[in-house]
PDB file of C-alpha atoms in Angstrom:
ATOM      1  CA  MET A   1      39.059  58.454  17.395  1.00  0.00           C
ATOM      2  CA  LYS A   2      38.602  60.636  20.139  1.00  0.00           C
ATOM      3  CA  LYS A   3      37.317  59.412  23.431  1.00  0.00           C
ATOM      4  CA  SER A   4      34.510  61.730  23.947  1.00  0.00           C
ATOM      5  CA  GLU A   5      33.149  59.557  20.789  1.00  0.00           C
ATOM      6  CA  MET A   6      34.833  55.941  22.883  1.00  0.00           C
ATOM      7  CA  ASN A   7      31.742  56.582  24.751  1.00  0.00           C
ATOM      8  CA  SER A   8      29.162  57.659  22.084  1.00  0.00           C
ATOM      9  CA  GLN A   9      29.428  54.408  22.090  1.00  0.00           C
ATOM     10  CA  THR A  10      30.084  51.988  23.531  1.00  0.00           C
ATOM     11  CA  PRO A  11      26.969  52.362  25.106  1.00  0.00           C
ATOM     12  CA  PHE A  12      25.436  51.114  21.750  1.00  0.00           C
ATOM     13  CA  LYS A  13      27.604  48.362  21.963  1.00  0.00           C
ATOM     14  CA  SER A  14      26.710  47.457  24.891  1.00  0.00           C
ATOM     15  CA  ILE A  15      22.853  47.434  24.213  1.00  0.00           C
ATOM     16  CA  SER A  16      23.687  45.114  21.211  1.00  0.00           C
ATOM     17  CA  LYS A  17      25.164  42.341  23.164  1.00  0.00           C
ATOM     18  CA  LEU A  18      22.093  42.991  25.813  1.00  0.00           C
ATOM     19  CA  PHE A  19      19.768  42.364  22.397  1.00  0.00           C
ATOM     20  CA  LEU A  20      21.806  39.702  20.573  1.00  0.00           C
ATOM     21  CA  LEU A  21      22.145  37.456  24.256  1.00  0.00           C
ATOM     22  CA  LEU A  22      18.204  38.191  25.029  1.00  0.00           C
ATOM     23  CA  PHE A  23      17.166  36.718  21.822  1.00  0.00           C
ATOM     24  CA  THR A  24      19.454  33.464  21.911  1.00  0.00           C
ATOM     25  CA  SER A  25      18.706  32.988  25.312  1.00  0.00           C
ATOM     26  CA  ILE A  26      14.388  33.023  23.503  1.00  0.00           C
ATOM     27  CA  ALA A  27      15.194  31.371  20.630  1.00  0.00           C
ATOM     28  CA  SER A  28      16.706  29.023  23.094  1.00  0.00           C
ATOM     29  CA  ALA A  29      13.868  29.159  25.347  1.00  0.00           C
ATOM     30  CA  SER A  30      11.452  28.465  22.824  1.00  0.00           C
ATOM     31  CA  CYS A  31      12.781  25.551  20.881  1.00  0.00           C
ATOM     32  CA  SER A  32      12.507  23.747  24.874  1.00  0.00           C
ATOM     33  CA  ASN A  33       9.554  24.186  25.504  1.00  0.00           C
ATOM     34  CA  ASP A  34       8.413  22.526  22.185  1.00  0.00           C
ATOM     35  CA  ASP A  35       9.881  19.987  22.960  1.00  0.00           C
ATOM     36  CA  ASN A  36       8.580  20.212  27.065  1.00  0.00           C
ATOM     37  CA  THR A  37       5.322  21.545  27.208  1.00  0.00           C
ATOM     38  CA  VAL A  38       4.027  20.165  23.890  1.00  0.00           C
ATOM     39  CA  LYS A  39       0.655  18.906  25.156  1.00  0.00           C
ATOM     40  CA  LYS A  40       0.103  15.353  25.286  1.00  0.00           C
ATOM     41  CA  SER A  41      -4.046  13.539  25.503  1.00  0.00           C
ATOM     42  CA  PRO A  42      -3.745  10.283  27.544  1.00  0.00           C
ATOM     43  CA  VAL A  43      -3.155   7.372  25.617  1.00  0.00           C
ATOM     44  CA  VAL A  44      -5.692   4.051  26.116  1.00  0.00           C
ATOM     45  CA  LEU A  45      -4.483   1.015  24.441  1.00  0.00           C
ATOM     46  CA  VAL A  46      -6.889  -1.832  24.336  1.00  0.00           C
ATOM     47  CA  HIS A  47      -5.140  -5.363  22.754  1.00  0.00           C
ATOM     48  CA  GLY A  48      -7.021  -7.938  20.879  1.00  0.00           C
ATOM     49  CA  ALA A  49      -8.462 -12.265  20.432  1.00  0.00           C
ATOM     50  CA  TRP A  50      -6.164 -14.039  21.445  1.00  0.00           C
ATOM     51  CA  GLN A  51      -4.131 -12.024  23.357  1.00  0.00           C
ATOM     52  CA  ALA A  52      -3.967 -10.203  26.263  1.00  0.00           C
ATOM     53  CA  SER A  53      -3.006  -6.689  27.910  1.00  0.00           C
ATOM     54  CA  TYR A  54       1.180  -7.768  28.195  1.00  0.00           C
ATOM     55  CA  VAL A  55       1.058  -7.770  24.499  1.00  0.00           C
ATOM     56  CA  TRP A  56       1.353  -3.732  25.011  1.00  0.00           C
ATOM     57  CA  ASP A  57       4.054  -3.518  27.629  1.00  0.00           C
ATOM     58  CA  GLN A  58       7.308  -1.855  25.739  1.00  0.00           C
ATOM     59  CA  THR A  59       5.029  -0.130  23.652  1.00  0.00           C
ATOM     60  CA  GLU A  60       3.701   1.335  27.290  1.00  0.00           C
ATOM     61  CA  LYS A  61       6.432   1.367  28.889  1.00  0.00           C
ATOM     62  CA  ASP A  62       8.081   3.940  25.719  1.00  0.00           C
ATOM     63  CA  LEU A  63       5.302   6.006  26.111  1.00  0.00           C
ATOM     64  CA  LYS A  64       5.398   6.681  29.271  1.00  0.00           C
ATOM     65  CA  ALA A  65       9.406   6.994  28.965  1.00  0.00           C
ATOM     66  CA  ALA A  66       8.106  10.405  26.992  1.00  0.00           C
ATOM     67  CA  GLY A  67       6.031  11.727  28.509  1.00  0.00           C
ATOM     68  CA  TYR A  68       2.400  10.144  27.971  1.00  0.00           C
ATOM     69  CA  ASN A  69       0.188   9.064  30.717  1.00  0.00           C
ATOM     70  CA  VAL A  70      -0.946   5.530  29.413  1.00  0.00           C
ATOM     71  CA  THR A  71      -3.604   3.301  30.885  1.00  0.00           C
ATOM     72  CA  VAL A  72      -3.618  -0.545  29.631  1.00  0.00           C
ATOM     73  CA  VAL A  73      -7.170  -1.752  29.135  1.00  0.00           C
ATOM     74  CA  LYS A  74      -7.976  -5.509  30.650  1.00  0.00           C
ATOM     75  CA  LEU A  75     -10.362  -7.712  28.810  1.00  0.00           C
ATOM     76  CA  PRO A  76     -12.521  -9.845  30.328  1.00  0.00           C
ATOM     77  CA  GLY A  77     -11.458 -12.646  29.250  1.00  0.00           C
ATOM     78  CA  HIS A  78      -8.135 -12.928  28.705  1.00  0.00           C
ATOM     79  CA  GLY A  79      -4.891 -12.963  30.934  1.00  0.00           C
ATOM     80  CA  ASP A  80      -5.002 -13.853  34.665  1.00  0.00           C
ATOM     81  CA  ASP A  81      -9.226 -12.675  34.338  1.00  0.00           C
ATOM     82  CA  THR A  82     -11.083 -15.860  35.285  1.00  0.00           C
ATOM     83  CA  THR A  83     -13.886 -14.280  34.248  1.00  0.00           C
ATOM     84  CA  PRO A  84     -16.811 -17.745  32.197  1.00  0.00           C
ATOM     85  CA  ALA A  85     -16.584 -17.429  28.400  1.00  0.00           C
ATOM     86  CA  TYR A  86     -20.027 -17.662  28.500  1.00  0.00           C
ATOM     87  CA  GLN A  87     -20.558 -14.658  30.587  1.00  0.00           C
ATOM     88  CA  VAL A  88     -18.327 -12.362  28.595  1.00  0.00           C
ATOM     89  CA  SER A  89     -20.257 -10.000  26.600  1.00  0.00           C
ATOM     90  CA  PHE A  90     -19.197  -7.295  23.646  1.00  0.00           C
ATOM     91  CA  GLN A  91     -20.400  -4.921  25.248  1.00  0.00           C
ATOM     92  CA  ALA A  92     -18.170  -5.573  28.146  1.00  0.00           C
ATOM     93  CA  TYR A  93     -15.023  -4.873  26.647  1.00  0.00           C
ATOM     94  CA  VAL A  94     -16.813  -1.565  25.884  1.00  0.00           C
ATOM     95  CA  ASP A  95     -17.990  -1.301  29.050  1.00  0.00           C
ATOM     96  CA  GLU A  96     -14.021  -1.749  30.119  1.00  0.00           C
ATOM     97  CA  VAL A  97     -12.376   0.557  28.180  1.00  0.00           C
ATOM     98  CA  LYS A  98     -15.039   3.283  29.001  1.00  0.00           C
ATOM     99  CA  LYS A  99     -13.885   2.717  32.214  1.00  0.00           C
ATOM    100  CA  ALA A 100     -10.090   4.040  31.759  1.00  0.00           C
ATOM    101  CA  ILE A 101     -10.414   6.820  29.686  1.00  0.00           C
ATOM    102  CA  ASN A 102     -13.707   7.750  32.196  1.00  0.00           C
ATOM    103  CA  THR A 103     -10.134   8.481  34.500  1.00  0.00           C
ATOM    104  CA  TYR A 104      -9.327  10.759  32.763  1.00  0.00           C
ATOM    105  CA  ASN A 105     -10.692  14.482  32.819  1.00  0.00           C
ATOM    106  CA  GLU A 106      -9.890  15.492  29.276  1.00  0.00           C
ATOM    107  CA  PRO A 107     -10.555  13.126  25.418  1.00  0.00           C
ATOM    108  CA  VAL A 108      -7.018  10.528  25.130  1.00  0.00           C
ATOM    109  CA  ILE A 109      -5.987   8.507  22.966  1.00  0.00           C
ATOM    110  CA  LEU A 110      -7.573   5.876  21.937  1.00  0.00           C
ATOM    111  CA  ILE A 111      -5.883   2.802  20.176  1.00  0.00           C
ATOM    112  CA  GLY A 112      -7.127  -0.575  19.696  1.00  0.00           C
ATOM    113  CA  HIS A 113      -5.599  -3.416  17.904  1.00  0.00           C
ATOM    114  CA  SER A 114      -7.496  -6.438  16.401  1.00  0.00           C
ATOM    115  CA  LEU A 115     -10.562  -7.740  18.154  1.00  0.00           C
ATOM    116  CA  GLY A 116      -8.863  -4.428  19.495  1.00  0.00           C
ATOM    117  CA  GLY A 117      -9.684  -1.785  16.807  1.00  0.00           C
ATOM    118  CA  ALA A 118     -13.523  -2.819  16.907  1.00  0.00           C
ATOM    119  CA  VAL A 119     -14.390  -2.390  20.905  1.00  0.00           C
ATOM    120  CA  ILE A 120     -12.723   1.525  19.781  1.00  0.00           C
ATOM    121  CA  THR A 121     -14.895   1.789  17.720  1.00  0.00           C
ATOM    122  CA  GLN A 122     -18.402   1.185  19.078  1.00  0.00           C
ATOM    123  CA  THR A 123     -16.323   2.911  22.318  1.00  0.00           C
ATOM    124  CA  ALA A 124     -16.022   6.178  20.136  1.00  0.00           C
ATOM    125  CA  ALA A 125     -19.173   6.303  19.142  1.00  0.00           C
ATOM    126  CA  GLU A 126     -21.645   6.176  22.646  1.00  0.00           C
ATOM    127  CA  ILE A 127     -18.354   8.572  24.057  1.00  0.00           C
ATOM    128  CA  PRO A 128     -17.219  10.938  21.103  1.00  0.00           C
ATOM    129  CA  GLN A 129     -17.068  13.512  22.918  1.00  0.00           C
ATOM    130  CA  LYS A 130     -13.997  11.570  25.509  1.00  0.00           C
ATOM    131  CA  ILE A 131     -11.809  10.933  22.399  1.00  0.00           C
ATOM    132  CA  LYS A 132      -9.484  13.436  20.783  1.00  0.00           C
ATOM    133  CA  LYS A 133      -7.401  10.441  18.303  1.00  0.00           C
ATOM    134  CA  LEU A 134      -8.481   7.007  17.819  1.00  0.00           C
ATOM    135  CA  ILE A 135      -6.130   5.316  15.836  1.00  0.00           C
ATOM    136  CA  TYR A 136      -6.325   1.426  14.624  1.00  0.00           C
ATOM    137  CA  VAL A 137      -2.824  -0.728  14.210  1.00  0.00           C
ATOM    138  CA  ALA A 138      -4.464  -3.671  12.249  1.00  0.00           C
ATOM    139  CA  GLY A 139      -7.559  -3.706  13.931  1.00  0.00           C
ATOM    140  CA  PHE A 140     -11.073  -4.318  12.532  1.00  0.00           C
ATOM    141  CA  ILE A 141     -13.295  -1.613  11.480  1.00  0.00           C
ATOM    142  CA  PRO A 142     -17.049  -3.327  11.402  1.00  0.00           C
ATOM    143  CA  GLN A 143     -20.148  -1.459  10.241  1.00  0.00           C
ATOM    144  CA  ASN A 144     -23.282  -0.827  12.065  1.00  0.00           C
ATOM    145  CA  GLY A 145     -24.429  -4.660  12.352  1.00  0.00           C
ATOM    146  CA  LYS A 146     -21.825  -6.072  11.479  1.00  0.00           C
ATOM    147  CA  SER A 147     -19.352  -8.975  13.693  1.00  0.00           C
ATOM    148  CA  VAL A 148     -15.393  -9.095  14.225  1.00  0.00           C
ATOM    149  CA  LEU A 149     -17.271 -13.036  12.806  1.00  0.00           C
ATOM    150  CA  ASP A 150     -18.428 -11.282   9.814  1.00  0.00           C
ATOM    151  CA  TYR A 151     -15.315  -9.744   8.495  1.00  0.00           C
ATOM    152  CA  SER A 152     -13.289 -12.557   9.375  1.00  0.00           C
ATOM    153  CA  GLN A 153     -15.621 -14.738   7.524  1.00  0.00           C
ATOM    154  CA  MET A 154     -14.914 -11.659   4.565  1.00  0.00           C
ATOM    155  CA  ASP A 155     -11.459 -12.032   4.262  1.00  0.00           C
ATOM    156  CA  THR A 156     -10.094 -14.894   2.267  1.00  0.00           C
ATOM    157  CA  ALA A 157      -7.224 -14.791   2.080  1.00  0.00           C
ATOM    158  CA  SER A 158      -6.363 -14.511   6.182  1.00  0.00           C
ATOM    159  CA  LEU A 159      -5.082 -17.951   8.502  1.00  0.00           C
ATOM    160  CA  LEU A 160      -7.211 -17.238  11.385  1.00  0.00           C
ATOM    161  CA  PRO A 161     -10.992 -19.131   9.981  1.00  0.00           C
ATOM    162  CA  PRO A 162      -9.215 -21.958   8.745  1.00  0.00           C
ATOM    163  CA  SER A 163      -7.762 -22.519  11.826  1.00  0.00           C
ATOM    164  CA  LEU A 164     -10.195 -21.493  14.585  1.00  0.00           C
ATOM    165  CA  LYS A 165     -11.202 -25.534  16.445  1.00  0.00           C
ATOM    166  CA  LEU A 166     -14.642 -24.387  18.989  1.00  0.00           C
ATOM    167  CA  SER A 167     -15.067 -26.231  22.233  1.00  0.00           C
ATOM    168  CA  ASP A 168     -17.772 -28.383  23.506  1.00  0.00           C
ATOM    169  CA  ASP A 169     -19.800 -25.478  24.175  1.00  0.00           C
ATOM    170  CA  GLN A 170     -19.079 -23.246  21.486  1.00  0.00           C
ATOM    171  CA  THR A 171     -18.177 -19.931  23.590  1.00  0.00           C
ATOM    172  CA  LEU A 172     -14.348 -20.849  23.590  1.00  0.00           C
ATOM    173  CA  ALA A 173     -12.820 -20.219  20.145  1.00  0.00           C
ATOM    174  CA  GLY A 174      -9.307 -21.823  19.910  1.00  0.00           C
ATOM    175  CA  ILE A 175      -6.506 -22.815  17.664  1.00  0.00           C
ATOM    176  CA  ALA A 176      -6.166 -26.030  16.811  1.00  0.00           C
ATOM    177  CA  ASN A 177      -1.884 -27.226  16.910  1.00  0.00           C
ATOM    178  CA  PRO A 178      -1.230 -23.006  18.413  1.00  0.00           C
ATOM    179  CA  GLU A 179       2.705 -23.838  18.573  1.00  0.00           C
ATOM    180  CA  VAL A 180       2.683 -24.923  15.444  1.00  0.00           C
ATOM    181  CA  ASN A 181      -0.494 -22.163  13.589  1.00  0.00           C
ATOM    182  CA  LEU A 182       0.137 -18.965  16.502  1.00  0.00           C
ATOM    183  CA  PRO A 183       3.467 -18.131  15.442  1.00  0.00           C
ATOM    184  CA  LYS A 184       2.214 -18.401  12.009  1.00  0.00           C
ATOM    185  CA  ILE A 185      -0.871 -16.344  12.559  1.00  0.00           C
ATOM    186  CA  PHE A 186       0.434 -13.905  14.247  1.00  0.00           C
ATOM    187  CA  ALA A 187       3.602 -13.687  14.202  1.00  0.00           C
ATOM    188  CA  GLN A 188       5.695 -15.167  11.341  1.00  0.00           C
ATOM    189  CA  ASP A 189       7.968 -12.223  11.814  1.00  0.00           C
ATOM    190  CA  ALA A 190       8.616 -12.354  15.682  1.00  0.00           C
ATOM    191  CA  THR A 191      11.576 -13.798  16.640  1.00  0.00           C
ATOM    192  CA  ASP A 192      12.038 -17.263  17.812  1.00  0.00           C
ATOM    193  CA  ALA A 193      11.478 -16.461  21.480  1.00  0.00           C
ATOM    194  CA  GLN A 194       9.603 -13.638  20.592  1.00  0.00           C
ATOM    195  CA  LYS A 195       6.975 -16.542  19.561  1.00  0.00           C
ATOM    196  CA  GLN A 196       7.510 -18.539  22.681  1.00  0.00           C
ATOM    197  CA  PHE A 197       7.075 -16.623  24.628  1.00  0.00           C
ATOM    198  CA  LEU A 198       2.520 -15.061  22.625  1.00  0.00           C
ATOM    199  CA  VAL A 199       2.158 -19.397  22.381  1.00  0.00           C
ATOM    200  CA  SER A 200       3.107 -19.035  25.819  1.00  0.00           C
ATOM    201  CA  LYS A 201       0.370 -16.441  27.008  1.00  0.00           C
ATOM    202  CA  TYR A 202      -1.849 -18.935  24.467  1.00  0.00           C
ATOM    203  CA  LYS A 203      -5.622 -18.531  25.655  1.00  0.00           C
ATOM    204  CA  ALA A 204      -8.662 -19.749  23.939  1.00  0.00           C
ATOM    205  CA  GLU A 205     -10.734 -16.583  23.170  1.00  0.00           C
ATOM    206  CA  PRO A 206     -14.204 -15.724  24.233  1.00  0.00           C
ATOM    207  CA  THR A 207     -16.287 -16.634  20.798  1.00  0.00           C
ATOM    208  CA  ILE A 208     -20.459 -14.026  21.899  1.00  0.00           C
ATOM    209  CA  PRO A 209     -18.256 -10.540  21.476  1.00  0.00           C
ATOM    210  CA  LEU A 210     -17.047 -11.812  18.452  1.00  0.00           C
ATOM    211  CA  GLY A 211     -20.645 -13.285  16.871  1.00  0.00           C
ATOM    212  CA  THR A 212     -21.922  -9.644  17.946  1.00  0.00           C
ATOM    213  CA  PRO A 213     -22.282  -7.547  15.352  1.00  0.00           C
ATOM    214  CA  LEU A 214     -21.715  -3.288  16.042  1.00  0.00           C
ATOM    215  CA  ASN A 215     -24.442  -1.525  17.255  1.00  0.00           C
ATOM    216  CA  TYR A 216     -23.747   2.831  16.347  1.00  0.00           C
ATOM    217  CA  LYS A 217     -24.460   5.383  14.247  1.00  0.00           C
ATOM    218  CA  THR A 218     -22.306   6.489  11.695  1.00  0.00           C
ATOM    219  CA  GLU A 219     -21.941  10.359  12.297  1.00  0.00           C
ATOM    220  CA  ASP A 220     -21.646   9.706  16.147  1.00  0.00           C
ATOM    221  CA  PHE A 221     -18.039   7.678  15.326  1.00  0.00           C
ATOM    222  CA  ASN A 222     -16.971  10.074  12.863  1.00  0.00           C
ATOM    223  CA  ALA A 223     -17.704  12.786  15.724  1.00  0.00           C
ATOM    224  CA  GLY A 224     -15.314  10.587  18.194  1.00  0.00           C
ATOM    225  CA  GLY A 225     -12.263  12.514  17.001  1.00  0.00           C
ATOM    226  CA  LYS A 226      -9.999  12.555  14.196  1.00  0.00           C
ATOM    227  CA  LYS A 227      -8.994   8.562  12.753  1.00  0.00           C
ATOM    228  CA  TYR A 228      -5.407   6.699  12.099  1.00  0.00           C
ATOM    229  CA  TYR A 229      -4.879   3.494  10.582  1.00  0.00           C
ATOM    230  CA  ILE A 230      -1.440   1.329  10.696  1.00  0.00           C
ATOM    231  CA  PHE A 231      -1.146  -1.342   8.439  1.00  0.00           C
ATOM    232  CA  THR A 232       1.026  -4.371   9.127  1.00  0.00           C
ATOM    233  CA  THR A 233       2.159  -5.051   5.377  1.00  0.00           C
ATOM    234  CA  ALA A 234       2.582  -8.643   5.743  1.00  0.00           C
ATOM    235  CA  ASP A 235       0.080  -9.432   7.932  1.00  0.00           C
ATOM    236  CA  ASN A 236      -1.405 -13.283   7.961  1.00  0.00           C
ATOM    237  CA  THR A 237      -4.724 -12.674  10.388  1.00  0.00           C
ATOM    238  CA  ILE A 238      -6.558  -8.972   8.970  1.00  0.00           C
ATOM    239  CA  THR A 239      -4.680  -9.470   5.439  1.00  0.00           C
ATOM    240  CA  TYR A 240      -2.984  -5.519   4.124  1.00  0.00           C
ATOM    241  CA  ASN A 241      -5.394  -5.296   1.170  1.00  0.00           C
ATOM    242  CA  PHE A 242      -8.202  -5.807   4.021  1.00  0.00           C
ATOM    243  CA  GLN A 243      -7.492  -3.871   6.152  1.00  0.00           C
ATOM    244  CA  GLN A 244      -6.848  -0.894   3.452  1.00  0.00           C
ATOM    245  CA  LYS A 245     -11.300  -2.046   2.337  1.00  0.00           C
ATOM    246  CA  MET A 246     -11.129  -1.135   6.244  1.00  0.00           C
ATOM    247  CA  ALA A 247     -10.224   1.961   6.249  1.00  0.00           C
ATOM    248  CA  LYS A 248     -11.991   3.103   3.344  1.00  0.00           C
ATOM    249  CA  GLU A 249     -15.084   2.102   4.341  1.00  0.00           C
ATOM    250  CA  ALA A 250     -14.498   4.251   7.821  1.00  0.00           C
ATOM    251  CA  GLU A 251     -13.210   7.093   5.169  1.00  0.00           C
ATOM    252  CA  ILE A 252      -9.575   6.943   6.449  1.00  0.00           C
ATOM    253  CA  THR A 253      -7.788   9.228   4.901  1.00  0.00           C
ATOM    254  CA  ASN A 254      -4.295   9.606   7.091  1.00  0.00           C
ATOM    255  CA  THR A 255      -2.705   6.169   7.434  1.00  0.00           C
ATOM    256  CA  TYR A 256       1.020   4.938   7.665  1.00  0.00           C
ATOM    257  CA  THR A 257       2.042   0.672   6.947  1.00  0.00           C
ATOM    258  CA  ILE A 258       4.974  -1.257   9.192  1.00  0.00           C
ATOM    259  CA  ASN A 259       6.771  -3.982   8.192  1.00  0.00           C
ATOM    260  CA  SER A 260       5.375  -6.025   9.685  1.00  0.00           C
ATOM    261  CA  GLY A 261       3.190  -9.748  11.093  1.00  0.00           C
ATOM    262  CA  HIS A 262      -0.402  -9.535  13.073  1.00  0.00           C
ATOM    263  CA  SER A 263       1.948  -7.796  16.238  1.00  0.00           C
ATOM    264  CA  PRO A 264       4.713  -6.024  16.028  1.00  0.00           C
ATOM    265  CA  PHE A 265       4.076  -4.729  19.796  1.00  0.00           C
ATOM    266  CA  ILE A 266       6.717  -7.514  19.307  1.00  0.00           C
ATOM    267  CA  SER A 267       8.232  -7.821  16.538  1.00  0.00           C
ATOM    268  CA  LYS A 268       8.569  -4.602  15.643  1.00  0.00           C
ATOM    269  CA  SER A 269       8.259  -2.689  19.128  1.00  0.00           C
ATOM    270  CA  ASP A 270      10.310   0.385  18.548  1.00  0.00           C
ATOM    271  CA  GLU A 271       9.164   1.689  14.920  1.00  0.00           C
ATOM    272  CA  LEU A 272       5.962   1.331  15.562  1.00  0.00           C
ATOM    273  CA  THR A 273       6.559   3.075  18.972  1.00  0.00           C
ATOM    274  CA  LYS A 274       7.579   5.980  16.924  1.00  0.00           C
ATOM    275  CA  LEU A 275       4.399   5.566  14.091  1.00  0.00           C
ATOM    276  CA  ILE A 276       2.185   5.978  17.673  1.00  0.00           C
ATOM    277  CA  LYS A 277       4.766   9.351  18.682  1.00  0.00           C
ATOM    278  CA  ASP A 278       4.177  10.687  14.842  1.00  0.00           C
ATOM    279  CA  ILE A 279       0.670  10.337  15.497  1.00  0.00           C
ATOM    280  CA  LEU A 280      -0.089  11.681  18.914  1.00  0.00           C
ATOM    281  CA  LEU A 281       2.113  15.029  18.470  1.00  0.00           C
ATOM    282  CA  LYS A 282      -0.196  15.898  14.286  1.00  0.00           C
TER     283      LYS A 282
END
């Protein structure tokens, strides 16, 4: 090849290499950005009855590690809160959740477990513009005019109602023989250590919120973000069949399953967090 021909082709080779390097760099940057620049909405977690915010500890830790801002709501009358049972209302639960949501200047992902499902239902109907997604984890979804107690009594296969024991003034609902019944009802698939943990944290439940009917318009609830349901298929508290019934009534078609008892954040935390993260990225 003549020297002049070599010189005439060299620029073309250089340009080709430049384009190849540029394309590779862009592609690599694009892949990286897909993982790191996806908009991550804040997450608000609401616990259920006979439990408290501590049940979400591992879920909160894992979601924060994945880059999410997370708030775990502490419902009045639960955990370390000393509000007298007769002063605890269902609306107080809702107001506490709304307070957590309003700390963010954008719509949130609202997740509720068990009783927390009823709380997020009412909340979403009251401030639908602040909800991006609503995720139920074995959560109650009472229709307007119905209470959690109404729905619990409808679930005839549940082990919970026969185990309830009211205080003398009927302001508290306890679990009879909690050392035995609490693990059986709420976490039969947990390890012995996990069961003991739940028993050690046990506290009777205020009854007034359980018997308070929800009060909302269906159109407001429907406007409160896209809805998802995570079924717990081995649940002794809210049975799988009843969970399916509630999801169908609420017209929730985005459903997932986890083979666990009523407390997957305890017995199968990693699996639950994976499901939640999958939903968050949709």
